[in-house]
mmCIF file of C-alpha atoms in Angstrom:
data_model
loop_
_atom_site.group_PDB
_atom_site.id
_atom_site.type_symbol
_atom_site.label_atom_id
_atom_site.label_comp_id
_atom_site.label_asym_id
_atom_site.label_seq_id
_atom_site.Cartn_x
_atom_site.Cartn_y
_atom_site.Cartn_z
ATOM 1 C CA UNK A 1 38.255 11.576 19.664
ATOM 2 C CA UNK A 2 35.043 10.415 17.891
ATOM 3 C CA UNK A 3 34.778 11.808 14.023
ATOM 4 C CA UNK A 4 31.959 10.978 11.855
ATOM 5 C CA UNK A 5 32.373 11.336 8.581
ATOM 6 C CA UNK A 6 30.296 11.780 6.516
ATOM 7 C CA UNK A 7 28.947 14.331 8.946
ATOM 8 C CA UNK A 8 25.782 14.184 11.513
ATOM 9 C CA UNK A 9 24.654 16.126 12.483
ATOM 10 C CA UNK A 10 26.258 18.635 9.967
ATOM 11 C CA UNK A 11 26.140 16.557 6.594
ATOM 12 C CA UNK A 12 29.533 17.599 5.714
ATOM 13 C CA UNK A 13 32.338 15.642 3.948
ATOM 14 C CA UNK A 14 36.008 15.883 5.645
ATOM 15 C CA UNK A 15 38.536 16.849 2.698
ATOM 16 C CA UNK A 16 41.752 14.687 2.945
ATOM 17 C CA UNK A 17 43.932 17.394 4.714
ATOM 18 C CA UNK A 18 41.204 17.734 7.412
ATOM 19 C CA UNK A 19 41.480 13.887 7.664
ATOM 20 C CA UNK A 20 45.600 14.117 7.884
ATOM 21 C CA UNK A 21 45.139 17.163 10.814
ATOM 22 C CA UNK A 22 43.307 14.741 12.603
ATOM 23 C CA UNK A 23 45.607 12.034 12.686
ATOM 24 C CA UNK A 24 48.531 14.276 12.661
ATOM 25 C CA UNK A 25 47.019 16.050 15.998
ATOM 26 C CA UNK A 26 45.682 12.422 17.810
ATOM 27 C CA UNK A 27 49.441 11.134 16.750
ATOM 28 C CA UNK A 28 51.133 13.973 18.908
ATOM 29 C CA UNK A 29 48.677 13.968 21.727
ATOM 30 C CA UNK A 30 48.531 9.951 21.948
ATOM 31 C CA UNK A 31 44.415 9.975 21.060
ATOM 32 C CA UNK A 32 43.082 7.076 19.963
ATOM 33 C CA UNK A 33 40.676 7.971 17.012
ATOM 34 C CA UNK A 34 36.979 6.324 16.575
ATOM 35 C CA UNK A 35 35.982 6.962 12.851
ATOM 36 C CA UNK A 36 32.240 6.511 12.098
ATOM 37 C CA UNK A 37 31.523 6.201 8.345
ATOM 38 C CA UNK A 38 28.578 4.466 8.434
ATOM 39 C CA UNK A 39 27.375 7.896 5.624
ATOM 40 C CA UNK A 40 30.350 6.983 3.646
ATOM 41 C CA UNK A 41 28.046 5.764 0.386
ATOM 42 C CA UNK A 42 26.399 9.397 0.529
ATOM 43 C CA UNK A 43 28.186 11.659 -0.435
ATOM 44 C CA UNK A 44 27.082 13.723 -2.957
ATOM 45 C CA UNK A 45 29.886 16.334 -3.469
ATOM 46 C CA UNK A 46 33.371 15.916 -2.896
ATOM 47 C CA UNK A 47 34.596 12.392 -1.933
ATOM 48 C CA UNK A 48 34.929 10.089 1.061
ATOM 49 C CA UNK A 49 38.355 9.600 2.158
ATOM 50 C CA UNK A 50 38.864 6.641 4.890
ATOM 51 C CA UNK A 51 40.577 7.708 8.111
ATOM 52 C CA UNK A 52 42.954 4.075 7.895
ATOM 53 C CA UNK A 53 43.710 4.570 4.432
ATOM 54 C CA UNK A 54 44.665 7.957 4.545
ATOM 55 C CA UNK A 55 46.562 6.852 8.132
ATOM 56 C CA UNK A 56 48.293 4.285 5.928
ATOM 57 C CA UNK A 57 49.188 6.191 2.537
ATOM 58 C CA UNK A 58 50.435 8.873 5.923
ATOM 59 C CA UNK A 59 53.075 6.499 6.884
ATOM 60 C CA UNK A 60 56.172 6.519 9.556
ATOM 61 C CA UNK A 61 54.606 7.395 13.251
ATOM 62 C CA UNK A 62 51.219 8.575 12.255
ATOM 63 C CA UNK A 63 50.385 5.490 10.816
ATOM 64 C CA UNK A 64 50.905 3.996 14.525
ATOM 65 C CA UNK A 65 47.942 5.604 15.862
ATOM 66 C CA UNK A 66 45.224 3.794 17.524
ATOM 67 C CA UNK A 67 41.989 3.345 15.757
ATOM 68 C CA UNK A 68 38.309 1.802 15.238
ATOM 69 C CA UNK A 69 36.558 2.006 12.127
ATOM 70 C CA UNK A 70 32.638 2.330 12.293
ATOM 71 C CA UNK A 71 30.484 0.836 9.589
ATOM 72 C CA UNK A 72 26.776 -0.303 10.018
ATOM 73 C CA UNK A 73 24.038 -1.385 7.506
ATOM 74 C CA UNK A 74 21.135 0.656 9.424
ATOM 75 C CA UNK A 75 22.290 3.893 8.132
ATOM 76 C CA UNK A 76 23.676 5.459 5.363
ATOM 77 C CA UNK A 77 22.788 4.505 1.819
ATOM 78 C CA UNK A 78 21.358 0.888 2.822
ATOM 79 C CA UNK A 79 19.029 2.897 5.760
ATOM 80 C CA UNK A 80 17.695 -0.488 7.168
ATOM 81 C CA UNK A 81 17.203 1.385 10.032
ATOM 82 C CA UNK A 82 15.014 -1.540 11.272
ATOM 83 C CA UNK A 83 18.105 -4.138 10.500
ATOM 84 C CA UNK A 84 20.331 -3.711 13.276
ATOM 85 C CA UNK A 85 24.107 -5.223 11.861
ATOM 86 C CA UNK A 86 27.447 -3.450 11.835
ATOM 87 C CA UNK A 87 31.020 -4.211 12.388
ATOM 88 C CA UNK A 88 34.154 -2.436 13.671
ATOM 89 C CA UNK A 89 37.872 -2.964 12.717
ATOM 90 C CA UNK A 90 40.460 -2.537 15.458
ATOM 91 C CA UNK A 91 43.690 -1.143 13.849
ATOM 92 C CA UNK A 92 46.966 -0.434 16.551
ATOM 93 C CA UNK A 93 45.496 -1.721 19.280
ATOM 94 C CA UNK A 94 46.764 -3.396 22.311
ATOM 95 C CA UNK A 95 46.720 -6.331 22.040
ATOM 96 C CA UNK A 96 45.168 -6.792 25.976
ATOM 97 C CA UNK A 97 42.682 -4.903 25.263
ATOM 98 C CA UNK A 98 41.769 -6.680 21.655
ATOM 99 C CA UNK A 99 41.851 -9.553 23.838
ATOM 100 C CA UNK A 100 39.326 -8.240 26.321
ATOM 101 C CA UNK A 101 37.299 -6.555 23.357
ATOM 102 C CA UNK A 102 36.670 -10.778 21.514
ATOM 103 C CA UNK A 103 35.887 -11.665 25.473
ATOM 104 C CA UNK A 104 32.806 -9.233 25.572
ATOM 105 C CA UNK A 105 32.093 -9.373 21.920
ATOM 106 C CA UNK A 106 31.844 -13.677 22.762
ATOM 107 C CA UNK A 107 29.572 -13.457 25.416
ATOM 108 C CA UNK A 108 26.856 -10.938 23.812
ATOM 109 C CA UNK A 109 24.234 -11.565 21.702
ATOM 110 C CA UNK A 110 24.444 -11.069 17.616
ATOM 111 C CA UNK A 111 22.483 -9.855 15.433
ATOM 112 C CA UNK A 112 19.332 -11.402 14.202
ATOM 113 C CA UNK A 113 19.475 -13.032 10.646
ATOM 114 C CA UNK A 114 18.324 -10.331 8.608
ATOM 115 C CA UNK A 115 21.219 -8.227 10.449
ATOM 116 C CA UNK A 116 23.505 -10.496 9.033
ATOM 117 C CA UNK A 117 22.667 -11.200 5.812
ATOM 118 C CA UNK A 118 22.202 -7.354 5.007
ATOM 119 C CA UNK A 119 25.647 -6.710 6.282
ATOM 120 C CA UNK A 120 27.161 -9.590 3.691
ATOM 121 C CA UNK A 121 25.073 -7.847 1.090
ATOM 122 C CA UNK A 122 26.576 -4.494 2.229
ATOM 123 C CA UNK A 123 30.609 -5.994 2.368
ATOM 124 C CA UNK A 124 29.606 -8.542 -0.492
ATOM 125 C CA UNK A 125 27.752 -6.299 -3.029
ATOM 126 C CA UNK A 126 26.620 -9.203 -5.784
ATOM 127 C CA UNK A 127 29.318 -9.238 -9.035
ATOM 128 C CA UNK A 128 29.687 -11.658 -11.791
ATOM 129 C CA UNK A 129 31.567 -13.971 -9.825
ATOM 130 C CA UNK A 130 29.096 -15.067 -7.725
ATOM 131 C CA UNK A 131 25.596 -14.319 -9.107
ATOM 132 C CA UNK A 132 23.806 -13.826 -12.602
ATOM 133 C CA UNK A 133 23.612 -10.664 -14.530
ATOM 134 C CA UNK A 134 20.138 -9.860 -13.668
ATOM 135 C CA UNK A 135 20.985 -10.057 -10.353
ATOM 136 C CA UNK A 136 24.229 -7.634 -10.684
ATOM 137 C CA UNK A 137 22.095 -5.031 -12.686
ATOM 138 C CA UNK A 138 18.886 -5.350 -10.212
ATOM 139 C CA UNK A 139 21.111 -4.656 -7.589
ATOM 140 C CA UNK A 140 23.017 -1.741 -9.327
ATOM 141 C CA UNK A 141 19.785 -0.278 -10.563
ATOM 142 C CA UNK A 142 18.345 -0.169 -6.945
ATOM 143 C CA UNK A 143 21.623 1.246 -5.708
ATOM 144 C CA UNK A 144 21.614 3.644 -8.026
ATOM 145 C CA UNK A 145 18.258 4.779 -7.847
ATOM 146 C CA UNK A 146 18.483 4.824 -3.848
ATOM 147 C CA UNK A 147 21.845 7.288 -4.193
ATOM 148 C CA UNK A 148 20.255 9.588 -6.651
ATOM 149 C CA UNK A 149 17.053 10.064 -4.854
ATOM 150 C CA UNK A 150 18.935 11.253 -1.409
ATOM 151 C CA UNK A 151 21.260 13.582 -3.810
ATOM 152 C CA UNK A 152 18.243 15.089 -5.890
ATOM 153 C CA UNK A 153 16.585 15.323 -1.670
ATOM 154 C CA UNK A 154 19.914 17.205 -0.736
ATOM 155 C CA UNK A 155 19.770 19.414 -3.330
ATOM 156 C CA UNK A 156 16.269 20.492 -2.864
ATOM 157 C CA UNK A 157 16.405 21.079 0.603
ATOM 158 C CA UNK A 158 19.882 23.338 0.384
ATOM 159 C CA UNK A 159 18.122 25.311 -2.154
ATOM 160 C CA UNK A 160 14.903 25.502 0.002
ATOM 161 C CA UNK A 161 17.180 26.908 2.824
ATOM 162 C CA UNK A 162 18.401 29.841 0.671
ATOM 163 C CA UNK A 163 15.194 31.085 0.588
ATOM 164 C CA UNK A 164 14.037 31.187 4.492
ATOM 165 C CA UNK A 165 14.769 34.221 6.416
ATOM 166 C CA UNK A 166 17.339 34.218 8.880
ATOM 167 C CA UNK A 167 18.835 31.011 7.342
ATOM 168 C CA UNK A 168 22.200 29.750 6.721
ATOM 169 C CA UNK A 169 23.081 26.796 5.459
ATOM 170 C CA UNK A 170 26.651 25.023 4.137
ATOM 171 C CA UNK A 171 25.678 22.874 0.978
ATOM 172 C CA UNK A 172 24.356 19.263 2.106
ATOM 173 C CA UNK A 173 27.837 16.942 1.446
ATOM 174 C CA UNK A 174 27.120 13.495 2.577
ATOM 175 C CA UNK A 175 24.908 11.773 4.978
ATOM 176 C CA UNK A 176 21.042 12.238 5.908
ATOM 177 C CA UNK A 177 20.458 15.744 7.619
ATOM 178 C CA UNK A 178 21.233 19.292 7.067
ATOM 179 C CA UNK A 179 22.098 21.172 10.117
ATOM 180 C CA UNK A 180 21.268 25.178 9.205
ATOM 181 C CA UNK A 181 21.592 27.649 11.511
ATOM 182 C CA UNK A 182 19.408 30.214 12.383
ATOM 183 C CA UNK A 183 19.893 33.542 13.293
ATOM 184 C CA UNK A 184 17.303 35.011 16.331
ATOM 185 C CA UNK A 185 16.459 38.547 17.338
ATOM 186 C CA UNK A 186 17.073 39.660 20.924
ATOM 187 C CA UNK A 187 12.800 39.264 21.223
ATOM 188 C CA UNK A 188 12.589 35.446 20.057
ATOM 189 C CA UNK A 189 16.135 34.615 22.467
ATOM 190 C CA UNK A 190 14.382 36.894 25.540
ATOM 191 C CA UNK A 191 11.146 34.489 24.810
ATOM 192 C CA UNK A 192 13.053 31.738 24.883
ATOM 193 C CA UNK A 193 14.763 32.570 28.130
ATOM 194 C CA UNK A 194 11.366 33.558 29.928
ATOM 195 C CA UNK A 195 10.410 29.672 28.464
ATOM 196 C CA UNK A 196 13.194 28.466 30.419
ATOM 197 C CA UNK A 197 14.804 26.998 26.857
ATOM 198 C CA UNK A 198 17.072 27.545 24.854
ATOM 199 C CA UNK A 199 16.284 29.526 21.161
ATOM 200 C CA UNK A 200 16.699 26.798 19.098
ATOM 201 C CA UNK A 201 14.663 24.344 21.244
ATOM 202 C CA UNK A 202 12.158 27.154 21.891
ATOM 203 C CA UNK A 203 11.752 27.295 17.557
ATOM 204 C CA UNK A 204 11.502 23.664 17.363
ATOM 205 C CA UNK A 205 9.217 23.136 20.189
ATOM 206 C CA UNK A 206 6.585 25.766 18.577
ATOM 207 C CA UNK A 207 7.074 24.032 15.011
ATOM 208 C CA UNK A 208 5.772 20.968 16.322
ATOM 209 C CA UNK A 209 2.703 22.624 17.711
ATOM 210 C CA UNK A 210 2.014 24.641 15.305
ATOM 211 C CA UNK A 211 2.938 22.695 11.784
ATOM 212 C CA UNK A 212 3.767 19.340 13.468
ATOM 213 C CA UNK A 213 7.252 19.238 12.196
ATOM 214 C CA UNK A 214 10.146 17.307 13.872
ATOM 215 C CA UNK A 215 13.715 18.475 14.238
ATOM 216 C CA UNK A 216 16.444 18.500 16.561
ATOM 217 C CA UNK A 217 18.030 21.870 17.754
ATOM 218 C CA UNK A 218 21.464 21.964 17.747
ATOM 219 C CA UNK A 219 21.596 22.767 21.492
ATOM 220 C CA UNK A 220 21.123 19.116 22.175
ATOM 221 C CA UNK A 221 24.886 18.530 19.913
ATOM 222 C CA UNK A 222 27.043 21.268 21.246
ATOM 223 C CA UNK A 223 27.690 24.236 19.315
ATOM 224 C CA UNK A 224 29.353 27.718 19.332
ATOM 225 C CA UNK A 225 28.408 29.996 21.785
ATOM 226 C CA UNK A 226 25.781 32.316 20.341
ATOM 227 C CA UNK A 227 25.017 30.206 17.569
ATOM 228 C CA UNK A 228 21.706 28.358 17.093
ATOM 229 C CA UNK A 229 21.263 25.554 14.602
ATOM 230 C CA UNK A 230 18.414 22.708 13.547
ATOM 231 C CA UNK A 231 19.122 19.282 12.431
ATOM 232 C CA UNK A 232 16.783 18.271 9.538
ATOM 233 C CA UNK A 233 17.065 14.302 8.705
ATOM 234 C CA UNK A 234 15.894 14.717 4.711
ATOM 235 C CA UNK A 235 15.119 11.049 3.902
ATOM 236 C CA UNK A 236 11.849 11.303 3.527
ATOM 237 C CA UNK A 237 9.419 9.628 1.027
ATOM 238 C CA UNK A 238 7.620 10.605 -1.213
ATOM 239 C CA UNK A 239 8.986 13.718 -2.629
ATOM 240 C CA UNK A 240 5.555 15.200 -2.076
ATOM 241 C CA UNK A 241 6.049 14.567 1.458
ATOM 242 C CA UNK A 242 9.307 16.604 1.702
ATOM 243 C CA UNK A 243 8.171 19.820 -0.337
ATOM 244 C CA UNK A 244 4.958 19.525 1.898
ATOM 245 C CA UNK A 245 7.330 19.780 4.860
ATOM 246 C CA UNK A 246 9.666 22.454 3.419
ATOM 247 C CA UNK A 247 6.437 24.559 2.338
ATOM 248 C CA UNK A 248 5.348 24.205 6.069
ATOM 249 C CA UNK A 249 8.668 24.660 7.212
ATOM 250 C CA UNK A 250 8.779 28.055 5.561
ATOM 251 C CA UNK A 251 5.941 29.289 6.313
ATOM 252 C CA UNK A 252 6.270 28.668 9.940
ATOM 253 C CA UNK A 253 9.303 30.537 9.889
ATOM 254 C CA UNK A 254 8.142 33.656 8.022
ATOM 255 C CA UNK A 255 5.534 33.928 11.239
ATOM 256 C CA UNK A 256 8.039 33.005 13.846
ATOM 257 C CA UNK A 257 10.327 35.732 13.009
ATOM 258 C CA UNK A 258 7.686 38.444 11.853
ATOM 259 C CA UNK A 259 6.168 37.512 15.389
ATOM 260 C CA UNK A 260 9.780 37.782 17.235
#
């Protein structure tokens, strides 16, 4: 079973007893468990909890379960999307198929420089042990500043979301996107069907043409039947940009669903 957490497409934080479930169920149906964090710096309400720590503080069989831990420096906080460098961390694993795991990890390629010397930045941060105070507090500063900027972004667009019609949207946790759905009337899901597309890939499709605005639907991640949903990735720079988009964004919608 694959969990990411923080969430994407959905942006939302795991509590610790969702976290223990998981485990709990994996343990008793002999699953092994891949945990992506790679969002685990954004999180902007609650807090992350780490699927081998909580298996750990768990204890006696549950803490048997087979795992690998997901962490990258091209997402999350970092986003050096164009830095390819990540790592995984094999906990309860065979120890054939560890073996066979260092045999394919041996004969590929790494990653280029930069890849590596972002990820020792990322698992290294810079303290007073090993560089200068003006170092320390650049680094913290840009941190910092990078972490409140997405937060203040998540905030803006949750509130935006409020005010569309036929919206609803779960506060933004964690992570880079908001995943809203949206509710259509029997006219815009009968349109979409003479299309040949689903509703939400039928709304996104006409957003592009018509305000040149790029989402995903949620058809394209699985979701409940007779629900409809768009991912939103809300990293975007400069803040102008984004309430351009989310003025666009609404407006598009207000004629979409007076239209349908």
């Amino acid at each position: 079973i694959v969990v990411i957490n923080p969430g994407n497409p959905t942006g939302n934080v795991l509590s610790r007893s969702n976290i223990e479930d998981i485990i709990t169920f994996a343990h008793e149906k002999n699953i092994l468990i891949i945990a992506d964090e790679v969002y685990q710096e954004n999180v902007y309400q609650g807090e992350f909890h780490s699927f081998k720590k909580v298996m750990a503080q768990m204890g006696g069989d549950a803490s048997q379960v087979e795992m690998v831990s997901l962490h990258s420096i091209s997402k999350g906080l970092s986003g050096e999307c164009g830095l390819r460098g990540g790592y995984m961390e094999l906990s309860n694993i065979d120890p054939d198929v560890m073996a066979q795991m260092f045999k394919i990890r041996s004969i590929n390629l790494c990653s280029n420089t930069c890849g590596q010397l972002m990820m020792e930045l990322m698992t290294n941060p810079p303290t007073l042990d090993n560089a200068s105070q003006a170092t320390v507090d650049v680094f913290n500063t840009d941190k910092e500043s990078s972490f409140g900027a997405l937060k203040q972004k998540a905030e803006y667009v949750s509130e935006c979301f409020k005010n569309m019609t036929n919206f609803e949207s779960n506060p933004i946790q964690g992570a880079l996107y908001a995943f809203p759905r949206v509710h259509f009337s029997q006219k815009a899901i009968d349109a979409a069907a003479a299309a040949g597309k689903a509703p939400d890939l039928y709304y996104a499709l006409k957003m592009i043409d018509e305000v040149g605005i790029v989402t995903t639907p949620g058809s394209g991640f699985g979701q409940l039947p007779g629900t409809h949903h768009i991912r939103f990735t809300f990293s975007v720079w400069p803040d102008e940009r984004l309430e351009k988009i989310m003025r666009l964004w609404k407006e598009f919608n207000e004629k979409f669903h007076a239209e349908h």
